[in-house]
Coordinates of C-alpha atoms and ligand atoms in Angstrom, one line a residue:
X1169 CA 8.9 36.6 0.2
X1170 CA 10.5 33.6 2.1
X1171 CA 14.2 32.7 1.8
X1172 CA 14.0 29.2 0.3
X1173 CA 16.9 28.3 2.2
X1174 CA 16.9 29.9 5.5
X1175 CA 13.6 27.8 5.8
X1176 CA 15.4 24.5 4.5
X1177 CA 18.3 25.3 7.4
X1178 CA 15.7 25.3 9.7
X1179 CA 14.1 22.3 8.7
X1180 CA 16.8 20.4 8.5
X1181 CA 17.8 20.7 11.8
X1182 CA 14.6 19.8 13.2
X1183 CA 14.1 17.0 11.5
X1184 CA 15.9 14.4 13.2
X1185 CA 13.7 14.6 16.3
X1186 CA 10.5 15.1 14.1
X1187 CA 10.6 11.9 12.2
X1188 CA 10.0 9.8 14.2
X1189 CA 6.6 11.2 14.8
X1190 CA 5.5 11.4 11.4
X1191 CA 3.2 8.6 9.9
X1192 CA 4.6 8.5 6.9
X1193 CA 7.8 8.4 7.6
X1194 CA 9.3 4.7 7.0
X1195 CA 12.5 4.0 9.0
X1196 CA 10.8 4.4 12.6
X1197 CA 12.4 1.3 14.0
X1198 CA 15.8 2.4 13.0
X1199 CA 17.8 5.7 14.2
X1200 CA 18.5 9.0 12.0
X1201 CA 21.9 9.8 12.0
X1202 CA 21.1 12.7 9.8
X1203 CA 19.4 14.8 6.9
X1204 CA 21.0 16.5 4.3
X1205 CA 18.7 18.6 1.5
X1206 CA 19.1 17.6 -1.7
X1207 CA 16.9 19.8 -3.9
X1208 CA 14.6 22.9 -2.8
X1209 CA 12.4 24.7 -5.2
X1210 CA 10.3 27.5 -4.1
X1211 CA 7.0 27.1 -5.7
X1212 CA 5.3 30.2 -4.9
X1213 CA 5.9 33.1 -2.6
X1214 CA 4.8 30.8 0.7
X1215 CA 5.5 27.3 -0.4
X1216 CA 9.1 25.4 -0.5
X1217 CA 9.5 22.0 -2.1
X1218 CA 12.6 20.0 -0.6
X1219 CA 13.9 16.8 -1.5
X1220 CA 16.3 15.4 1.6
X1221 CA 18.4 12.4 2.0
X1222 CA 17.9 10.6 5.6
X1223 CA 20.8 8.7 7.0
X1224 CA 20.2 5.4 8.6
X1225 CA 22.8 2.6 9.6
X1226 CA 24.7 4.2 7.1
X1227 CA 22.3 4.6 4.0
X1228 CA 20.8 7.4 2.8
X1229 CA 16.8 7.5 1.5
X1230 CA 15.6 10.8 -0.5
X1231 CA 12.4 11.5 1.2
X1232 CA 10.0 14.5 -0.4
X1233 CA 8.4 17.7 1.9
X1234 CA 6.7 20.6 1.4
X1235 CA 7.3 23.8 3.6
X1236 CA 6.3 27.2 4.3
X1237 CA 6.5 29.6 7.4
X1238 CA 2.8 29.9 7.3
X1239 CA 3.0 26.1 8.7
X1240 CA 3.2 24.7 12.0
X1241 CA 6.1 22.8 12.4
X1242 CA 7.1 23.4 9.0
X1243 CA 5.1 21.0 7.0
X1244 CA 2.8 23.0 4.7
X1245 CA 0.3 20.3 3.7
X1246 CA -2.5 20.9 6.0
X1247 CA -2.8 24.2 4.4
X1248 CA -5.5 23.5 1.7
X1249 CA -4.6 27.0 0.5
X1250 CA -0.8 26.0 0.0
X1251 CA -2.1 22.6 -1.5
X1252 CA -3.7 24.7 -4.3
X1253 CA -0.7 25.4 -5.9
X1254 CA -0.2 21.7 -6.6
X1255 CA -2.9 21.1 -8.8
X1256 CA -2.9 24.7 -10.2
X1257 CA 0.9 24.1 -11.4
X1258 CA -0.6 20.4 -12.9
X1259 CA -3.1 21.7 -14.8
X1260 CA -1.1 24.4 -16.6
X1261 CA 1.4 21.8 -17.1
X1262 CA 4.0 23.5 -15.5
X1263 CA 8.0 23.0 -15.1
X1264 CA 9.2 24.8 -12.4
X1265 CA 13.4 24.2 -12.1
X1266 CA 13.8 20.4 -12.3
X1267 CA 10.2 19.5 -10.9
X1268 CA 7.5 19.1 -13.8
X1269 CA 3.8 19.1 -13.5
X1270 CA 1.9 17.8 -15.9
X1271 CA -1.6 16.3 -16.8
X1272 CA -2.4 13.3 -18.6
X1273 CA -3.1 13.6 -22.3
X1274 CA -6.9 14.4 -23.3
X1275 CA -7.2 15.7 -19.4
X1276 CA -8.6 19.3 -18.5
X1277 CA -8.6 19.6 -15.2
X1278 CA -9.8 22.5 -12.9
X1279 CA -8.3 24.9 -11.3
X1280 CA -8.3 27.4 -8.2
X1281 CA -9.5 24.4 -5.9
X1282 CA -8.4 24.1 -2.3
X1283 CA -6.6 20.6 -1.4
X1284 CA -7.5 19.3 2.0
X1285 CA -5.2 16.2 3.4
X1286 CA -7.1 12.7 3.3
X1287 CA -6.2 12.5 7.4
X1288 CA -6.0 8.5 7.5
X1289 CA -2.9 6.8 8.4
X1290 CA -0.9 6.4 5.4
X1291 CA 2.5 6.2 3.7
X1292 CA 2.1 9.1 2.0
X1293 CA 0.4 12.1 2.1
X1294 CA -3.2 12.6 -0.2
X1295 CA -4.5 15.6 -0.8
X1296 CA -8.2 15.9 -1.7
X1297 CA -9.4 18.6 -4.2
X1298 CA -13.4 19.5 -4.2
X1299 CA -15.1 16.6 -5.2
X1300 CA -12.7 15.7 -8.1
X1301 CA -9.6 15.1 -7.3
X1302 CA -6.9 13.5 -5.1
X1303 CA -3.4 14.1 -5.5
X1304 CA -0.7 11.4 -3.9
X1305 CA 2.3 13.0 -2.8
X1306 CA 5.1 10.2 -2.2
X1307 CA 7.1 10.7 0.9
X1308 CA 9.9 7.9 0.7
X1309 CA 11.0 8.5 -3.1
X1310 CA 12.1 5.9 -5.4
X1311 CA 14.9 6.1 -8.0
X1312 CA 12.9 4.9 -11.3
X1313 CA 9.1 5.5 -12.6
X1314 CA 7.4 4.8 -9.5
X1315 CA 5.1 1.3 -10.3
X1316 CA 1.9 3.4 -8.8
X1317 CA 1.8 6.3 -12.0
X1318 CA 3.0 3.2 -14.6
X1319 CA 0.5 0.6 -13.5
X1320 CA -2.5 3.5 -13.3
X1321 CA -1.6 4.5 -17.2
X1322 CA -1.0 1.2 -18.2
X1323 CA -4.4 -0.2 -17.3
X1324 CA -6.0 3.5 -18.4
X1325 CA -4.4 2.4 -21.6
X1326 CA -6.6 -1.0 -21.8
X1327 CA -10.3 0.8 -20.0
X1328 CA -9.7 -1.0 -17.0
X1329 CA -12.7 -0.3 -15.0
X1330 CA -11.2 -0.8 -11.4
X1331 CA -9.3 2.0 -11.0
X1332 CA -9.4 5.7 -10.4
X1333 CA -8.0 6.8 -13.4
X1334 CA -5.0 8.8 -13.6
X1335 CA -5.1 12.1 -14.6
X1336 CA -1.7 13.6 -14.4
X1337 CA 1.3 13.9 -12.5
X1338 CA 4.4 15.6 -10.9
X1339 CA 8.1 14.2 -11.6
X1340 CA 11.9 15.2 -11.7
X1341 CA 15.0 13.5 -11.6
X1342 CA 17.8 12.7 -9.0
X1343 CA 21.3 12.2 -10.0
X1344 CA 20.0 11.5 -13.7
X1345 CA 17.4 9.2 -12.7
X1346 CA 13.4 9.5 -13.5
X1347 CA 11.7 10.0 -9.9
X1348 CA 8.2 10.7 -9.4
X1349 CA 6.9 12.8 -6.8
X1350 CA 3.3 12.7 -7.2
X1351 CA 0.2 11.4 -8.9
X1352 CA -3.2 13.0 -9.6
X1353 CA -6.3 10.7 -9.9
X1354 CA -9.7 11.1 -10.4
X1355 CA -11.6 11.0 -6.4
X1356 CA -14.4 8.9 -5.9
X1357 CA -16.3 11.0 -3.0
X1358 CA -19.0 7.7 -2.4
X1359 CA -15.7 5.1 -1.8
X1360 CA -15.7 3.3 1.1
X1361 CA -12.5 1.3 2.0
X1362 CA -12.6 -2.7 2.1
X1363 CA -10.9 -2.6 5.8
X1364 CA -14.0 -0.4 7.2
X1365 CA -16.5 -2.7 5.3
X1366 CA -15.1 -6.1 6.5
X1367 CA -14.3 -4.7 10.2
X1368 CA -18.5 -3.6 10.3
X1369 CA -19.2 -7.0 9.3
X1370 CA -17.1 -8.7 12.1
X1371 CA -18.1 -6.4 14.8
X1372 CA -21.9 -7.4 13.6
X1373 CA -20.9 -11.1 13.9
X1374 CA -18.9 -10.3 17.4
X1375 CA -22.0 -8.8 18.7
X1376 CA -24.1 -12.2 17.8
X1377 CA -21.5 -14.0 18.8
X1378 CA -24.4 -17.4 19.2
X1379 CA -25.0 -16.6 15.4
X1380 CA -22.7 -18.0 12.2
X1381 CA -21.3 -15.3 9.8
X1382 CA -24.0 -15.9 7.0
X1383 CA -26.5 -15.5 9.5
X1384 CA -26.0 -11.7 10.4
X1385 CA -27.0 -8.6 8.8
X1386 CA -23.5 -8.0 7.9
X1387 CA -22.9 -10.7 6.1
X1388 CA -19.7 -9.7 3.6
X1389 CA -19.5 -12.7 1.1
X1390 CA -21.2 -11.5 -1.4
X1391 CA -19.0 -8.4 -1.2
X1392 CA -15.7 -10.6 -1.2
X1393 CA -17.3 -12.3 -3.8
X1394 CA -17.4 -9.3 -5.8
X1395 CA -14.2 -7.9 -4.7
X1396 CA -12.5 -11.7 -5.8
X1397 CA -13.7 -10.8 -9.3
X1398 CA -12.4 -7.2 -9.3
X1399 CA -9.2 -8.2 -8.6
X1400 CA -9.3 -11.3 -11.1
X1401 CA -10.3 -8.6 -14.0
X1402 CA -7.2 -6.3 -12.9
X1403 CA -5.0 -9.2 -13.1
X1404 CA -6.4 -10.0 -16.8
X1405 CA -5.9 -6.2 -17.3
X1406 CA -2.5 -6.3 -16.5
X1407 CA -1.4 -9.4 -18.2
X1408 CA -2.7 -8.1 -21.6
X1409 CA -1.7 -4.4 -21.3
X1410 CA 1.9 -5.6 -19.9
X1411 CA 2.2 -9.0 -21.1
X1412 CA 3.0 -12.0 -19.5
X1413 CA 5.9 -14.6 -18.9
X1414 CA 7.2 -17.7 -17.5
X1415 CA 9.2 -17.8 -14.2
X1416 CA 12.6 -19.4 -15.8
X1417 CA 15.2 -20.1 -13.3
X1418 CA 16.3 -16.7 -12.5
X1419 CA 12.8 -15.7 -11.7
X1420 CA 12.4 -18.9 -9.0
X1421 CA 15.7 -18.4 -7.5
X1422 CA 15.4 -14.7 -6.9
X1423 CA 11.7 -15.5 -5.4
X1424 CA 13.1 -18.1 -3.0
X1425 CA 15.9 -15.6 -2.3
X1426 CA 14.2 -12.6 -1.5
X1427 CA 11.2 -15.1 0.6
X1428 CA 14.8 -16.2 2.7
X1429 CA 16.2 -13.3 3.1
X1430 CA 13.1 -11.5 4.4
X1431 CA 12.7 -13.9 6.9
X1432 CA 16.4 -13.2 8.1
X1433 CA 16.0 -9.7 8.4
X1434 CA 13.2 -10.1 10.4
X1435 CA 14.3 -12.8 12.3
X1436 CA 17.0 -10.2 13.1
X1437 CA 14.7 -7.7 14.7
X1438 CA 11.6 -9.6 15.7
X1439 CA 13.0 -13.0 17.9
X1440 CA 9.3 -14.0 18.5
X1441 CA 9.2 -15.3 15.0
X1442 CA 12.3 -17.6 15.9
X1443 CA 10.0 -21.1 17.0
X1444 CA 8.5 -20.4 13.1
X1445 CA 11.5 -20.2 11.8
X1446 CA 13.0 -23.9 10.6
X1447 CA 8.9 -24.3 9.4
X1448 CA 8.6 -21.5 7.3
X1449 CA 12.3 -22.0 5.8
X1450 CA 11.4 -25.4 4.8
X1451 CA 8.0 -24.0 3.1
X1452 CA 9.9 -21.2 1.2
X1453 CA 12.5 -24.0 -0.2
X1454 CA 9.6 -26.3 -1.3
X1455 CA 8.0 -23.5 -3.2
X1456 CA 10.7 -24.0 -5.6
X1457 CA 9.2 -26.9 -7.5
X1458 CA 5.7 -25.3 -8.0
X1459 CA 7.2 -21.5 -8.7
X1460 CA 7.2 -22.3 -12.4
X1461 CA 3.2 -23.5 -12.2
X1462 CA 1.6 -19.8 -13.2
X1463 CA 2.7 -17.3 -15.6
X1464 CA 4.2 -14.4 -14.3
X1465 CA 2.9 -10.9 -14.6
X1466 CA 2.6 -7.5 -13.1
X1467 CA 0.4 -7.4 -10.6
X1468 CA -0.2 -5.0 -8.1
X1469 CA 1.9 -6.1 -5.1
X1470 CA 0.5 -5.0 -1.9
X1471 CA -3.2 -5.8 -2.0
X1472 CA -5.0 -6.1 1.2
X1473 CA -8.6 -4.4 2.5
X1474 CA -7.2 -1.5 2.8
X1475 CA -6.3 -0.8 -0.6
X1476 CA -9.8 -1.3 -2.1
X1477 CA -12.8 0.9 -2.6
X1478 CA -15.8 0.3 -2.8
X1479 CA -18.1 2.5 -4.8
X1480 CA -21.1 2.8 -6.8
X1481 CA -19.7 1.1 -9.2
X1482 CA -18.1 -1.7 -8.0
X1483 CA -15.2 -2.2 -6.0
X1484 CA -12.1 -0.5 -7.5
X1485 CA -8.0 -1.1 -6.5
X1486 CA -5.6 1.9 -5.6
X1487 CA -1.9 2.4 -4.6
X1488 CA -0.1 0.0 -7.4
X1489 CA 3.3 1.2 -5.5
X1490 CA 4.4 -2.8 -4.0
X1491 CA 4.8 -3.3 -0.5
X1492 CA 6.7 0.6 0.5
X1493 CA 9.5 -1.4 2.0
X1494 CA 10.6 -4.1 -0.5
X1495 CA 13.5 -3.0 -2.6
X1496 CA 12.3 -1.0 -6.2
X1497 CA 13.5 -4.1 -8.3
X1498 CA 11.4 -6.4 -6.7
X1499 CA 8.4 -4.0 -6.3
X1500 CA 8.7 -3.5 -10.4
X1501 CA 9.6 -7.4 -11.3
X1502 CA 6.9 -9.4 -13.0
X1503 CA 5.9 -11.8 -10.1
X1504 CA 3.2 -14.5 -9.4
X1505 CA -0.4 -12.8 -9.8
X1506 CA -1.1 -15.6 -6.7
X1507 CA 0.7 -13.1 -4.4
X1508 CA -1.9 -10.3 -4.5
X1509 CA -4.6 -13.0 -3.4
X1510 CA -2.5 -14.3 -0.7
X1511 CA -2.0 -10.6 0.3
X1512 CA -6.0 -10.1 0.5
X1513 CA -6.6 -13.7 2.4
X1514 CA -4.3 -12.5 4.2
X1515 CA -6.2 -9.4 4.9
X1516 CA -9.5 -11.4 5.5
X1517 CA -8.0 -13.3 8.2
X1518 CA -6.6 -9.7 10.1
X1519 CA -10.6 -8.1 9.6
X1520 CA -11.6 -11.4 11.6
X1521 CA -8.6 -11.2 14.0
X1522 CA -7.7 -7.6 15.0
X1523 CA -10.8 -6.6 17.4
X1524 CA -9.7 -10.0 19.5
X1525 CA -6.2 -8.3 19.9
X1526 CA -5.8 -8.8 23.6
X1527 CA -9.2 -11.1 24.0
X1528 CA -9.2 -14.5 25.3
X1529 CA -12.7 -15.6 23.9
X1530 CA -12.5 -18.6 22.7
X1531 CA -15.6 -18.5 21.1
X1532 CA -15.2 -15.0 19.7
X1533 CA -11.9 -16.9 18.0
X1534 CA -13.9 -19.7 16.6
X1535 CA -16.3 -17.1 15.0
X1536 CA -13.5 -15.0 13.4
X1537 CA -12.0 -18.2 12.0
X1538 CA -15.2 -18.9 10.3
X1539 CA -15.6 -15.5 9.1
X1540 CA -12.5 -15.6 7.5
X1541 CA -12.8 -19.3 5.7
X1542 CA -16.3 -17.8 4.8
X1543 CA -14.7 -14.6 3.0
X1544 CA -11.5 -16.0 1.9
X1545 CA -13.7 -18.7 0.0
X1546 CA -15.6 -16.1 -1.3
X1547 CA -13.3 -14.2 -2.7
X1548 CA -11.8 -16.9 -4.4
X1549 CA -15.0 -18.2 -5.6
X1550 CA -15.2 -14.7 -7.3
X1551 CA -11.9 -14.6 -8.9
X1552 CA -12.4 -18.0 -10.3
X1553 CA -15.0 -16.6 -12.3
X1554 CA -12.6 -14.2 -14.2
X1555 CA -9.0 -16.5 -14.4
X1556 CA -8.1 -20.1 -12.4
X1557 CA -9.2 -20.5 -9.5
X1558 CA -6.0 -19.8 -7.1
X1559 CA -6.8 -23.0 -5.1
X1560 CA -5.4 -25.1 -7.3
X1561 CA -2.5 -24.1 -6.3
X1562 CA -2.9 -24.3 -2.8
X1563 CA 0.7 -24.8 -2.1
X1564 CA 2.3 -21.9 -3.4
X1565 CA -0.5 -19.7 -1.9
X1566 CA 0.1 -20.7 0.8
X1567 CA 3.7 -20.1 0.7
X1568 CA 2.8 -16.4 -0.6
X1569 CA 0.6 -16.4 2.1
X1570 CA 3.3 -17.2 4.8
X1571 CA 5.6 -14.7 3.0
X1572 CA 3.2 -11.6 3.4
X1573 CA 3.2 -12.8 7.2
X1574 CA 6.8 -12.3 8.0
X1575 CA 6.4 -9.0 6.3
X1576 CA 3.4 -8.1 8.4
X1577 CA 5.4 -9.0 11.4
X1578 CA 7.9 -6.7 10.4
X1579 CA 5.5 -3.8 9.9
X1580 CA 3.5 -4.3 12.8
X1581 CA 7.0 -4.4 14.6
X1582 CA 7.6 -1.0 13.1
X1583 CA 4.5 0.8 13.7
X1584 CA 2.2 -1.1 15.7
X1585 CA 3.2 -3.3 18.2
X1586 CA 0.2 -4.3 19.6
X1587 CA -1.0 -5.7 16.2
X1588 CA 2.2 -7.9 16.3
X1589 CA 0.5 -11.0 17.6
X1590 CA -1.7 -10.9 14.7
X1591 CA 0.5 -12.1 11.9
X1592 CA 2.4 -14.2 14.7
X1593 CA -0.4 -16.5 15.7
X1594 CA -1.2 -17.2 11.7
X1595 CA 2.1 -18.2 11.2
X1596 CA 1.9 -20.7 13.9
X1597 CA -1.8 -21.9 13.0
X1598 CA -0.7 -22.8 9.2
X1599 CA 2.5 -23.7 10.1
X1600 CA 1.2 -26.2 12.3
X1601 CA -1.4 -27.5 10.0
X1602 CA -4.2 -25.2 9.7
X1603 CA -5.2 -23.2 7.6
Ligands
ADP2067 N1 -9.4 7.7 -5.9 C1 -9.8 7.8 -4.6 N2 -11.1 8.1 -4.3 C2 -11.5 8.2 -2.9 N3 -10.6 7.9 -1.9 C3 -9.4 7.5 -2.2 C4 -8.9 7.4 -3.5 N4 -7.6 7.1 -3.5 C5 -7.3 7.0 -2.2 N5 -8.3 7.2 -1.4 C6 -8.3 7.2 0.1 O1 -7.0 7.7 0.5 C7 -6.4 6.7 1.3 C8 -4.9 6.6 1.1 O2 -4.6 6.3 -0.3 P1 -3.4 5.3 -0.7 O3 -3.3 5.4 -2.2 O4 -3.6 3.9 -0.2 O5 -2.2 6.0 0.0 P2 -0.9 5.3 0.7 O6 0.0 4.8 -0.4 O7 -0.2 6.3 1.5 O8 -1.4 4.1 1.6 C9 -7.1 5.4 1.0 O9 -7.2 4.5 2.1 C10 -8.5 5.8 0.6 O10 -9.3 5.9 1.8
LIG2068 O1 0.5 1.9 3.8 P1 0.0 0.8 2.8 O2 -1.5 0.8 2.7 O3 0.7 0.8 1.5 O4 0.3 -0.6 3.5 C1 1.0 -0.8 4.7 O5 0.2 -0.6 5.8 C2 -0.9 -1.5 6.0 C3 -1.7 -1.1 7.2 O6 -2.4 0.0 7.0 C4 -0.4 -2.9 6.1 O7 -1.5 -3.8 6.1 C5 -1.7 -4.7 7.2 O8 -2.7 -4.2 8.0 C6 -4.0 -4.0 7.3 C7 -5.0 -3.5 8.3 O9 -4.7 -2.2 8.8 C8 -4.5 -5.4 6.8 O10 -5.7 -5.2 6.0 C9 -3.4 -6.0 5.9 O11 -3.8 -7.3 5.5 C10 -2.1 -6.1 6.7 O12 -1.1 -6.5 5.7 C11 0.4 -3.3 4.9 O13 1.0 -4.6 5.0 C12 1.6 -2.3 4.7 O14 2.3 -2.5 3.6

């Protein structure tokens, strides 16, 4: 049997020079000064949970890993054997020292299945089980429920049919404090993502480029359409398993605050936003007088393309966890239900945009910029079907929409450079009229 410990020693040495190389780690753009472990829990006879605390300009952020000397380099989670253990431990319900696996109530689940990772670029790491099952495990932890496992049982709790439901999960606590370390959901094998579907239907149009986007085989309104109504239905899920309120003046200031002080930060690391910056200042500030138009709910806080599937059914929303860099209060605050649309037009316009990265076609632009008033119509045709139609309140969208921007810039400053002119050039087409 391993020493637990030994290994930990090990790792924690290591890891300063590994982090930076791992996807899902989030504090790439910023220098480890070191890693302390905070909890380790032998799970079996080859596998090692560890919670450690990463120092960065002097904070620290618990991040979670799984070891074992069977694995390269440490990490044990591309061994689906290891992975196993996981959902073995959640289906027996399992406490094992602090960390406790458990299912959800009225779930059986299987057991003995091996748990291969998903392999996309992600925050966190997914493990896929058979057919059945994929298990989040969250890298960067949170002090508090994380929103992903509340939202999921929430809208379980009303038949919401646009998720995969929940069916159990692993948590413990830090320092006294609820944390969760994974969540177990049902796996839809036929799902195809909304980023793959709307980037096929660009690279159709790109290749006809003498053709208009509802002239080409891959045509994706009537899927945005769809999708626009999906998210709509999620939103009315929300509102009535969660309830609803109305942004008082706490609620406005704190919006225009956090909107400002985004924008500094990024300002701070990204000077290319600086010509933006008196513009979208002055569009934050004016947001103030229509903050208090729409009812404030929870809603699911980073929507885009990528976080929507589309299956047999219909197209269903995953990863309720916010934006994985915004502070935990403001990922878990009630907010406008206007930013998850600006998030996905947002995403419509980066679909049209990101196979020009690097282009200078100008009539490849044009097309792209009909695509995406095409789609972004679309979609809110669809979720005007369901709730209001989020155009009529085309001022505050667009401020939301400017908002996700600046964070885009920051998180293609982080992790993909070359994507960085994307959410630049939008900022300076609406900020200089368009839309
Ligand atoms: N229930 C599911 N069924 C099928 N595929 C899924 C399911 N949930 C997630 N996926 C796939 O796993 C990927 C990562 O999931 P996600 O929850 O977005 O993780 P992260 O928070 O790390 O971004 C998704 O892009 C999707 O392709
Ligand atoms: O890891 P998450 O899925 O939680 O989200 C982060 O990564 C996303 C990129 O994968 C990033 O989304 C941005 O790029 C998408 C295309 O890859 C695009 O569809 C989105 O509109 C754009 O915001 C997301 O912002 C980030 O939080």
């Amino acid at each position: 049997m391993i020493d637990p410990h030994e290994l930990v020693d090990k790792l924690v040495s290591a890891l300063p020079d590994m982090l930076p190389n791992l996807r899902w780690f989030g504090g790439k753009d910023r220098p480890v000064s070191g890693v302390r472990p905070l909890r380790t829990t032998l799970l079996d006879d080859d596998l090692v949970h560890v919670i450690v605390a990463v120092d960065q300009d002097g904070r620290s952020s618990p991040y979670q890993l799984l070891i074992s000397e069977l694995a390269d380099s440490y990490e044990s989670t591309a061994d689906p054997e290891l992975n196993g253990v996981l959902l073995d431990l959640i289906a027996r319900g399992e406490r094992v020292d602090g960390l406790v696996f458990a299912h959800e109530p009225d779930t059986e689940l299987r057991t003995g299945l091996r748990g291969r990772p998903v392999g996309v670029e992600q925050s966190n790491t997914s493990l896929i089980y058979g057919q059945q099952y994929i298990l989040k495990l969250f890298r960067k932890l949170t002090l508090g429920e994380n929103p992903d496992l509340v939202l999921h049982r929430a809208l379980r709790g009303v038949g919401c049919q646009h998720i995969a439901q929940p069916l159990g999960s692993i948590t413990t606590d830090l320092d006294g404090t609820p944390v969760t370390l994974g969540m177990l959901q049902e796996f839809l094998p036929d799902a195809v993502d909304g980023w793959a579907m709307a980037t096929t239907s660009v690279r159709d149009l790109m290749a006809e480029a003498d053709l208009h986007a509802d002239e080409v085989g891959g045509d994706f309104a009537a899927e945005a359409h769809r999708l626009g109504h999906a998210v709509a239905s999620v939103h009315a899920d929300l509102a009535r398993a969660l309830g609803t309120q109305t942004a008082g003046a706490t609620e406005i200031a704190s919006a225009i605050a956090s909107m400002q002080s985004r924008l500094d930060a990024v300002l701070h690391d990204v000077p290319e936003l600086g010509e933006h910056s008196a513009a979208l200042r002055e569009v934050f500030e004016q947001a103030r007088e229509h903050l208090g138009d729409i009812a404030i709910q929870h809603i699911h806080g980073d929507l885009h393309l990528g976080q929507v599937l589309r299956t047999v059914q219909g197209w269903l929303l995953i990863d309720f966890e916010g934006e994985p860099a915004a502070p935990i209060a403001e990922r878990t605050a009630m907010r406008s239900p206007l930013r998850d649309v600006a998030g996905m037009l947002r995403s419509f316009d980066y679909a049209a945009h990101q196979l020009l990265v690097g282009q200078d076609d100008d009539q490849l632009a044009y097309r792209a910029l009909e695509w995406a008033r095409r789609n972004r119509a679309a979609f809110c045709d669809g979720y005007a079907e369901v709730l209001s139609d989020p155009r009529e309140h085309a001022f505050l969208l667009q401020a939301f929409e400017l908002d996700k921007a600046v964070y885009e810039v920051a998180y293609e400053h982080a992790n993909r450079p070359e994507w960085l002119t994307i959410p630049l050039s939008s900022i300076a087409r609406i900020t200089s009229g368009g839309e």
